[in-house]
Tab-separated table of C-alpha atoms in Angstrom:
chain	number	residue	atom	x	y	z
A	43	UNK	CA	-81.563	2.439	-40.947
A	44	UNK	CA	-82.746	5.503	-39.006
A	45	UNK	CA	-82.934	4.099	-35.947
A	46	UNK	CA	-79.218	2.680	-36.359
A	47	UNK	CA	-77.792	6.025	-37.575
A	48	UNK	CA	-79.373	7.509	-34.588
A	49	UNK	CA	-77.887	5.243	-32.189
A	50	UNK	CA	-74.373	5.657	-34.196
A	51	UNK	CA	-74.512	9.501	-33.694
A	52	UNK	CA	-75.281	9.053	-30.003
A	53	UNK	CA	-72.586	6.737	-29.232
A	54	UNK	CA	-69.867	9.351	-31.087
A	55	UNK	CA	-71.562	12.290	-29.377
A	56	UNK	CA	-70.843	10.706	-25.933
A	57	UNK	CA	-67.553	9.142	-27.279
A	58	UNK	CA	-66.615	13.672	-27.666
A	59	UNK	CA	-67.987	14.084	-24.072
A	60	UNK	CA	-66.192	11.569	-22.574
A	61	UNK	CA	-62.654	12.414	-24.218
A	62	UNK	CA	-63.094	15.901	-22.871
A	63	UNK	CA	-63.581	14.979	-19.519
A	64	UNK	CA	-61.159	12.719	-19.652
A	65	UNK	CA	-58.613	15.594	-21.087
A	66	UNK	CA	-60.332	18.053	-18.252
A	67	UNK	CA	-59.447	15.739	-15.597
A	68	UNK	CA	-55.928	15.583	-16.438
A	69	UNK	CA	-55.302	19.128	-16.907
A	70	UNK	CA	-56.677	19.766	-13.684
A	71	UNK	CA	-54.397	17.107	-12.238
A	72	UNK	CA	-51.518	18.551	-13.379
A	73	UNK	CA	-52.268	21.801	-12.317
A	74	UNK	CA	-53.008	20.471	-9.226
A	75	UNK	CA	-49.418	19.091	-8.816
A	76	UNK	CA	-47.755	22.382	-10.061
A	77	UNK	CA	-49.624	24.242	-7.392
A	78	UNK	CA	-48.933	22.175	-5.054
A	79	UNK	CA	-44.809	22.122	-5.636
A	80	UNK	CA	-44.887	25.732	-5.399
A	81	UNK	CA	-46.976	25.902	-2.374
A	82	UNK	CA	-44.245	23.377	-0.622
A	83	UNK	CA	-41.001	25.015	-2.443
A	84	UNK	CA	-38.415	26.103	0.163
A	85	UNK	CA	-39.297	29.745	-1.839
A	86	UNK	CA	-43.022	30.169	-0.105
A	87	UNK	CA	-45.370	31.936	-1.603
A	88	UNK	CA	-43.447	34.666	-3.277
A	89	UNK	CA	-42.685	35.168	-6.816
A	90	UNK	CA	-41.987	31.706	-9.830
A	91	UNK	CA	-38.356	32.531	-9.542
A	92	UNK	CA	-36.661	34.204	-6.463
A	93	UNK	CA	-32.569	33.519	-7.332
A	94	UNK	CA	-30.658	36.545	-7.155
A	95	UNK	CA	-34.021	39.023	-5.638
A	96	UNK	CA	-34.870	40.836	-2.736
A	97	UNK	CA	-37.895	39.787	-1.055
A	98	UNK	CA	-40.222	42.550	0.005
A	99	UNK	CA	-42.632	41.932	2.973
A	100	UNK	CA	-45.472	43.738	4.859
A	101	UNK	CA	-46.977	44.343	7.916
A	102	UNK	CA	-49.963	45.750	8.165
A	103	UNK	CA	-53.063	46.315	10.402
A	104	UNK	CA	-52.973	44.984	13.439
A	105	UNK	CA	-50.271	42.871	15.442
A	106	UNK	CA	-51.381	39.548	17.040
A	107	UNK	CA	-50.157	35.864	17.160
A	108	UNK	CA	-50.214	34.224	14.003
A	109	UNK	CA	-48.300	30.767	12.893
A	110	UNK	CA	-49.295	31.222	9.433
A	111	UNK	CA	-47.196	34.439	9.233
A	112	UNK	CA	-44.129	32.751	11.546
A	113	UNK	CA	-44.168	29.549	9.270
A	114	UNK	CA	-43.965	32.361	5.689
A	115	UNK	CA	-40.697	34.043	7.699
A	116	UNK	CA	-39.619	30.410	8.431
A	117	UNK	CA	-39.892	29.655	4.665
A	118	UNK	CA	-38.337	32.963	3.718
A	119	UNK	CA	-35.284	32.263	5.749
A	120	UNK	CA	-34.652	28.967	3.733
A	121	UNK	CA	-35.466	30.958	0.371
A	122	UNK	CA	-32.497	31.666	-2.108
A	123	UNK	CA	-34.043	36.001	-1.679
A	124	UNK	CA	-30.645	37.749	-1.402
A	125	UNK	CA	-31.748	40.207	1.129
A	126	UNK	CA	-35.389	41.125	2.737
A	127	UNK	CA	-37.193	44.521	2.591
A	128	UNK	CA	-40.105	44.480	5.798
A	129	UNK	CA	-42.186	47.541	5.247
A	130	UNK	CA	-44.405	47.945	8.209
A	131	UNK	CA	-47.455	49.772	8.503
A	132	UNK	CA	-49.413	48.922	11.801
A	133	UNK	CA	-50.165	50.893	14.550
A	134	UNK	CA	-49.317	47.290	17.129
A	135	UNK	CA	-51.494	44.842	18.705
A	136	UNK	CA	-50.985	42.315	21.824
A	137	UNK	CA	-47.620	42.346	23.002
A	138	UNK	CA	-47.230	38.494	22.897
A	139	UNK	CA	-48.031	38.844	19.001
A	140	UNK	CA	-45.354	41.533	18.728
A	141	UNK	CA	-42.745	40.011	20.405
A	142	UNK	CA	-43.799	36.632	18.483
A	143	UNK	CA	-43.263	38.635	14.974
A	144	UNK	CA	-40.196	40.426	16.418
A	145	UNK	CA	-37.888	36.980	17.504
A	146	UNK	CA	-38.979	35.356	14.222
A	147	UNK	CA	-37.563	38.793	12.783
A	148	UNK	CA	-34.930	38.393	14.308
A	149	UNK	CA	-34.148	35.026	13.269
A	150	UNK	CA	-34.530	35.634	9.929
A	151	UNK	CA	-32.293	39.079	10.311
A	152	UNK	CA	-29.519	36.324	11.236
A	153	UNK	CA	-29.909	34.461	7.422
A	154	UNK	CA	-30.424	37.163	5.213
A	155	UNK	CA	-29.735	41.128	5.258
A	156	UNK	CA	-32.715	42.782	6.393
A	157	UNK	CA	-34.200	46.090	6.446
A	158	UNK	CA	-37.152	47.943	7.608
A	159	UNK	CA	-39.109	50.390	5.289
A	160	UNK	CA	-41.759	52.133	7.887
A	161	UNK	CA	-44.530	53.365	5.284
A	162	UNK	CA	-47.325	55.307	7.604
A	163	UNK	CA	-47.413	53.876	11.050
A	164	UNK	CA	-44.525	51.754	13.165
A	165	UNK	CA	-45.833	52.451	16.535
A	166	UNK	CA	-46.082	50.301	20.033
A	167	UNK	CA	-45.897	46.661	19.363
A	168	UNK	CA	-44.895	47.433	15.373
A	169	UNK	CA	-42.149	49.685	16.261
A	170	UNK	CA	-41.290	46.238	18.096
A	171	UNK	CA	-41.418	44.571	15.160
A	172	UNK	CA	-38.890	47.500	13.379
A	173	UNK	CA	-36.523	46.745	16.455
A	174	UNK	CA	-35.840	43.345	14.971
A	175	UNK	CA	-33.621	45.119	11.777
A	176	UNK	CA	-30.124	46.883	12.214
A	177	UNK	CA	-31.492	50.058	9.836
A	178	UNK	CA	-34.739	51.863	10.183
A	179	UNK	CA	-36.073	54.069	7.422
A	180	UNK	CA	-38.839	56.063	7.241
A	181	UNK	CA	-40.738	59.107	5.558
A	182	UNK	CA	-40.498	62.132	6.809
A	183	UNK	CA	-44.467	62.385	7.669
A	184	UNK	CA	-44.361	58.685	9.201
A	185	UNK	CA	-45.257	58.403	12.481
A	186	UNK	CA	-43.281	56.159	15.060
A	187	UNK	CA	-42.982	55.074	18.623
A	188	UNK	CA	-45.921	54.934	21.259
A	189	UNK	CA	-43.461	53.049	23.373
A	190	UNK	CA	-45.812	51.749	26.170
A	191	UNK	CA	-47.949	48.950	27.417
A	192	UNK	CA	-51.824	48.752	27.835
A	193	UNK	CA	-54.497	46.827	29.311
A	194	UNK	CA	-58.241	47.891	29.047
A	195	UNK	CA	-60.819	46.290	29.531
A	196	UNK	CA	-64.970	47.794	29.875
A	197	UNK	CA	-66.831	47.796	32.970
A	198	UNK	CA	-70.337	47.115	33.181
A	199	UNK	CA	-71.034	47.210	36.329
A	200	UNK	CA	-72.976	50.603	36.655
A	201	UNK	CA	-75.174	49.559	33.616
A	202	UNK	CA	-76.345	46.528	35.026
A	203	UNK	CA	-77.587	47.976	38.314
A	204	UNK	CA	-79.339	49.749	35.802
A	205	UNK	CA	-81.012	47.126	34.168
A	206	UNK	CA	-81.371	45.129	37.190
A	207	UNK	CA	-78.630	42.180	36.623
A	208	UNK	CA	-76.056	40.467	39.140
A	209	UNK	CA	-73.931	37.980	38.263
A	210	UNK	CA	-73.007	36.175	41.078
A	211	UNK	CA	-69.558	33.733	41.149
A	212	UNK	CA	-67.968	31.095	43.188
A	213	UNK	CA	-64.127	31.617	42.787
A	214	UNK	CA	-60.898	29.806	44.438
A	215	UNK	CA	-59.260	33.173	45.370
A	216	UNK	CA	-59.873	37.013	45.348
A	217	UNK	CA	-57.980	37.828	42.326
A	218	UNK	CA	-58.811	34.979	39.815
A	219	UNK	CA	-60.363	36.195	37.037
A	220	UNK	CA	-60.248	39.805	38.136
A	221	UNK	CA	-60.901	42.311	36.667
A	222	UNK	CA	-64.294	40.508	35.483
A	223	UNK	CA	-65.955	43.717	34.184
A	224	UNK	CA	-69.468	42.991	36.288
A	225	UNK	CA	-68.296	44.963	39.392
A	226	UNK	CA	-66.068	47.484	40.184
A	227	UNK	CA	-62.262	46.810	40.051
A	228	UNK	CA	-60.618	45.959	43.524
A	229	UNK	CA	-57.216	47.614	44.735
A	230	UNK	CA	-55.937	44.384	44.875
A	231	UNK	CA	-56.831	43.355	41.240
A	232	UNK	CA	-56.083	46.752	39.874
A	233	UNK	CA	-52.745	47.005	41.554
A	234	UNK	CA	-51.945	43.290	39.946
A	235	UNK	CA	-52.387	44.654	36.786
A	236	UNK	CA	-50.694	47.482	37.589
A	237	UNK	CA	-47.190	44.967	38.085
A	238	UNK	CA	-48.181	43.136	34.784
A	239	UNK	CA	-48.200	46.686	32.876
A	240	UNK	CA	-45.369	47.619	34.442
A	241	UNK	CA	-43.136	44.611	33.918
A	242	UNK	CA	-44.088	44.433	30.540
A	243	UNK	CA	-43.338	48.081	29.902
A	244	UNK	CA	-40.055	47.910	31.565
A	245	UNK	CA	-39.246	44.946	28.757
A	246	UNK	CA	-40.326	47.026	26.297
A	247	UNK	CA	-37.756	50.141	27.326
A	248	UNK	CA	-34.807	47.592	27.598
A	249	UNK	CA	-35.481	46.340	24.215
A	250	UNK	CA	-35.835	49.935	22.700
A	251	UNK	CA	-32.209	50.608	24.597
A	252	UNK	CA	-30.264	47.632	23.750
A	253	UNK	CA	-31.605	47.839	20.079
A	254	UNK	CA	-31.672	51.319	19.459
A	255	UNK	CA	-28.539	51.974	21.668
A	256	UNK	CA	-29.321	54.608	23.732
A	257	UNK	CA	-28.864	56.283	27.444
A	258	UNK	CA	-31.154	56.119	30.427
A	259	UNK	CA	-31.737	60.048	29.209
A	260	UNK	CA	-32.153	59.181	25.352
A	261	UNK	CA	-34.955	56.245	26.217
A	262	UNK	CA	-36.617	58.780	29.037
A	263	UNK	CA	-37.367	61.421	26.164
A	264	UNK	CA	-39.204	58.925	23.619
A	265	UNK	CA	-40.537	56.339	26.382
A	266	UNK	CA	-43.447	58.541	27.706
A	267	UNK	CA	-46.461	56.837	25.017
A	268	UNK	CA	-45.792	59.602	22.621
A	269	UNK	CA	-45.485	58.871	18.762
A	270	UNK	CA	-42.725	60.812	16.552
A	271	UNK	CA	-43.023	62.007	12.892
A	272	UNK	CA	-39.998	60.479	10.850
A	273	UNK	CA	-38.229	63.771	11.026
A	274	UNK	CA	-38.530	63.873	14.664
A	275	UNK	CA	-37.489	60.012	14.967
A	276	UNK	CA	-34.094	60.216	12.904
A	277	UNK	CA	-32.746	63.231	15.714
A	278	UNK	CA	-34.251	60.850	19.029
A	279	UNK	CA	-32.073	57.884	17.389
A	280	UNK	CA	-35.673	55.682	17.138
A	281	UNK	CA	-34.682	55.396	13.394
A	282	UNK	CA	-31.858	55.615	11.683
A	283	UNK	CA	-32.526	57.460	7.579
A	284	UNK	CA	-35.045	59.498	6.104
A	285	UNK	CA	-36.133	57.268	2.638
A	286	UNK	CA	-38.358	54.970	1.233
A	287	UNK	CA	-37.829	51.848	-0.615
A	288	UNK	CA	-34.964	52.803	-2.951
A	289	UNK	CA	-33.327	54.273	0.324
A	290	UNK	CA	-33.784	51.113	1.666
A	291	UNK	CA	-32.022	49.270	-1.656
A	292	UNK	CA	-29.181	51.434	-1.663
A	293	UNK	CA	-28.116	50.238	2.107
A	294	UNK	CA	-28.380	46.859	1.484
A	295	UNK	CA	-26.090	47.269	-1.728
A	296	UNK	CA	-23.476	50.080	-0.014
A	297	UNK	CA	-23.438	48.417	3.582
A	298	UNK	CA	-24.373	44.737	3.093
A	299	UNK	CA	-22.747	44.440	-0.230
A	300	UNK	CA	-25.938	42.836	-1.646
A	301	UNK	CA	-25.755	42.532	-5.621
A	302	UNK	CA	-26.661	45.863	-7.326
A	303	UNK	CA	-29.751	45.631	-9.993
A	304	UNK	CA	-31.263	43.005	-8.228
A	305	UNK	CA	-35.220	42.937	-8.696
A	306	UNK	CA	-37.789	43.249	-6.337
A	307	UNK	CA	-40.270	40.440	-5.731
A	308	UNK	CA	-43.087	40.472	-3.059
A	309	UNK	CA	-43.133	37.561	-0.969
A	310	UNK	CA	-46.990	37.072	0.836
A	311	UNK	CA	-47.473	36.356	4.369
A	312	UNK	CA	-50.854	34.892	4.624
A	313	UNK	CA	-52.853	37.398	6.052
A	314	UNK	CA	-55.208	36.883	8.817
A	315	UNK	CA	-59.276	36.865	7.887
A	316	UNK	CA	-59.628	39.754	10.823
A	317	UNK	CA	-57.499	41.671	9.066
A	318	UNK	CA	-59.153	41.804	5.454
A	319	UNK	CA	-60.551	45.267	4.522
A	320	UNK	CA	-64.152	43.658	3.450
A	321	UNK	CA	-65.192	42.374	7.091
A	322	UNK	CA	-64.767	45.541	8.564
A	323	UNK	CA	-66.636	47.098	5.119
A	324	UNK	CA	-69.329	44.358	5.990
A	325	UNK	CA	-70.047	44.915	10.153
A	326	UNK	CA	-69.974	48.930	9.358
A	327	UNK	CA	-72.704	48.381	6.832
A	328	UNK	CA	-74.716	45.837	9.149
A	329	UNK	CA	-74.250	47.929	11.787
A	330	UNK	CA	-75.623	50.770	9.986
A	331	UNK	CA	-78.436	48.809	8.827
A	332	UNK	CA	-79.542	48.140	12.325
A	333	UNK	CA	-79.480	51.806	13.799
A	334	UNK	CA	-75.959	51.469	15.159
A	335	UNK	CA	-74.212	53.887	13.223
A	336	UNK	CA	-72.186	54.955	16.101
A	337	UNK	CA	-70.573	51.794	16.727
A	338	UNK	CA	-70.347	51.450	13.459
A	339	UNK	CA	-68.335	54.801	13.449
A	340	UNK	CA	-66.367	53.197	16.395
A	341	UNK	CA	-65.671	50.220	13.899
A	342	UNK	CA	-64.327	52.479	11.450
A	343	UNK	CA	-61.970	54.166	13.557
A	344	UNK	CA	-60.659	51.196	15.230
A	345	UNK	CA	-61.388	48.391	13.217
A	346	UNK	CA	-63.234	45.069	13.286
A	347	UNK	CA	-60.112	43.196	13.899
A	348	UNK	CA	-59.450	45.308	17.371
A	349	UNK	CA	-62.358	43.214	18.962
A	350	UNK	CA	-60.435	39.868	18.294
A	351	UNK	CA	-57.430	41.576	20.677
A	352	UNK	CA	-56.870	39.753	24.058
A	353	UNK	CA	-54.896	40.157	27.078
A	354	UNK	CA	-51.601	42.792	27.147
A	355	UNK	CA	-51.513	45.500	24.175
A	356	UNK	CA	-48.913	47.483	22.534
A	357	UNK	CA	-51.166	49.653	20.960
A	358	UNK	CA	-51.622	52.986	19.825
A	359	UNK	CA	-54.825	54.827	17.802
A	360	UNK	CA	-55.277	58.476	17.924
A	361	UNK	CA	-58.289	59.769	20.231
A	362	UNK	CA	-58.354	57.709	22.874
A	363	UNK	CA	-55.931	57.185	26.412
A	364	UNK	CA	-52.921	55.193	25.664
C-alpha cells in the first residue's frame, strides 16, 4: 500500500507540473501574438492608442544612414498621429545620413503637420534635418547652424617613417583611393576633395536658401561654419520662434488647425547600438583601464559613435577645425 500511494502522489505531482507548463506555454503564446500585432500595426512603435495624438519624435546624437529610423518615419506617416513634434538634438553626422533623414522628413511633412522643437544642438547635417519642417523653434540658449561641409581624415605618414613601415600599393590610377593616410596628400588628390567639399557645400547653401527663404546676403552672413544661439537664429531668419514644446503645440493648433487638447505620445525610432550612452560609458572605462586615458578623454568629447562616421560630414563639435 505504500509503495502504491507513493506512485499515486508522483503521478498527481507531475500531473500539477505538466498543467502549468502547459498554461505557461499558452500565455506566452499569446503574448507572443499581441506583441507581435503591435510591432506590425500601421501605428509603429509608439504609444497602445495613437487616434486623435500628436506624435513626438527625437533626434539625437549623431546623424548617419539608418533604415531602421526611415522605415519608423515610413510607419509614422501611415499612423492615425494628428500632427508630429521632431525635437532634434544632434550636433550632424555624414551628409548622406542627413540628407537621408531630411527627404524622409520631408515626406512625412507632406502627410501630417510637422514641427521642429530644437532642444540643445541643431547644427550642420541636423540643422538639415530642421530644414525638412515649415516652423523652427528653439530656446533661447540653443545653439544652431554650422552650415558647412567636412572631410578629415588622419595621416600617418610621418609616424611610420618613424617606426620604420612602408606600405607599398599597386593602383589603376593616381587618385584611386587617395587620400590613403600612409603618405602625404597629393595636389591632385587634395584638390579632388577640394571639388567634393565644395559641391557638397554649395548643396547645402541652396537648401538653407530655398528652405529658409533668404538672399544671397542673408545666406552669406550664417553660411561661414559658425553656430548661432536661438536668440541670434530667430533675427538671421535660420529659425522662425523662440519656445519649447508647448510653443510648438500652440502652432500646430493656431496655424494648422490641429485639434486643441490633444495628448502627447512619444513615438520611438529605433535607435542605433553606436549611439547608446553605455558603449561609449564602456570604451572610456576600458580605455582607462589600459593607460589610455587621453583617448579616452577624446572619446568623451566626441563620442564612440564618431569612429563609425565615413566619407562626407556635416558636422560640428566645439574645439576642433570645422
Amino acid at each position: 500500500m505504500s509503495l502504491e500511494s507513493d506512485v499515486i502522489v508522483d503521478r498527481r505531482r507531475i500531473r500539477r507540473k505538466l498543467t502549468f507548463w502547459r498554461v505557461a506555454a499558452v500565455l506566452v503564446a499569446i503574448l507572443a501574438v499581441v506583441a507581435v500585432g503591435a510591432a506590425l500595426s500601421p501605428a509603429g512603435k509608439g504609444a497602445l492608442t495613437t487616434t486623435g495624438s500628436i506624435a513626438r519624435i527625437k533626434i539625437d546624437g549623431l546623424i548617419r544612414s539608418n533604415s531602421d529610423r526611415i522605415e519608423a518615419l515610413e510607419r509614422l506617416e501611415k499612423s492615425s498621429h494628428a500632427a508630429v513634434i521632431v525635437h532634434i538634438n544632434s550636433p550632424g553626422g555624414t551628409t548622406a545620413g542627413s540628407e537621408e533623414l531630411y527627404t524622409a522628413l520631408m515626406r512625412l511633412k507632406a502627410k501630417k503637420p510637422m514641427v521642429v522643437v530644437v532642444e540643445g544642438l541643431a547644427a550642420s547635417g541636423g540643422y538639415i534635418a530642421a530644414l525638412a519642417s515649415d516652423h523652427i523653434i528653439a530656446q533661447q540658449s540653443s545653439l544652431v547652424g554650422s552650415i558647412g561641409v567636412l572631410f578629415q581624415y588622419p595621416n600617418v605618414s610621418e609616424l611610420m617613417k618613424t617606426v620604420g613601415v612602408k606600405v607599398e600599393e599597386v593602383k589603376s590610377s593616381p587618385l584611386k583611393a587617395a587620400p590613403n593616410g600612409f603618405e602625404p596628400t597629393s595636389p591632385e588628390a587634395r584638390a579632388a576633395l577640394e571639388s567634393l567639399v565644395r559641391d557638397s557645400y554649395a548643396w547645402f547653401r541652396d537648401l538653407v536658401k530655398t528652405r529658409r527663404a533668404m538672399d544671397d546676403a542673408q545666406l552669406g552672413i550664417v553660411a561661414d561654419g559658425r553656430v548661432f544661439t536661438g536668440r541670434q537664429a530667430v533675427g538671421l531668419k535660420l529659425i522662425d520662434e523662440l519656445g519649447d514644446e508647448k510653443t510648438a503645440v500652440a502652432w500646430l493648433e493656431t496655424e494648422k488647425k490641429v485639434k486643441s487638447g490633444l495628448p502627447i505620445r512619444d513615438f520611438k525610432l529605433a535607435p542605433q547600438f553606436g549611439d547608446l550612452t553605455f558603449l561609449r560609458a564602456a570604451a572610456t572605462i576600458t580605455l582607462d583601464a589600459l593607460g589610455l586615458g587621453a583617448v579616452a578623454r577624446q572619446l568623451e568629447q566626441s563620442g564612440v559613435e564618431r569612429l563609425g562616421l565615413d566619407g562626407m560630414l556635416a558636422l560640428w563639435a566645439p574645439g576642433s577645425a570645422r
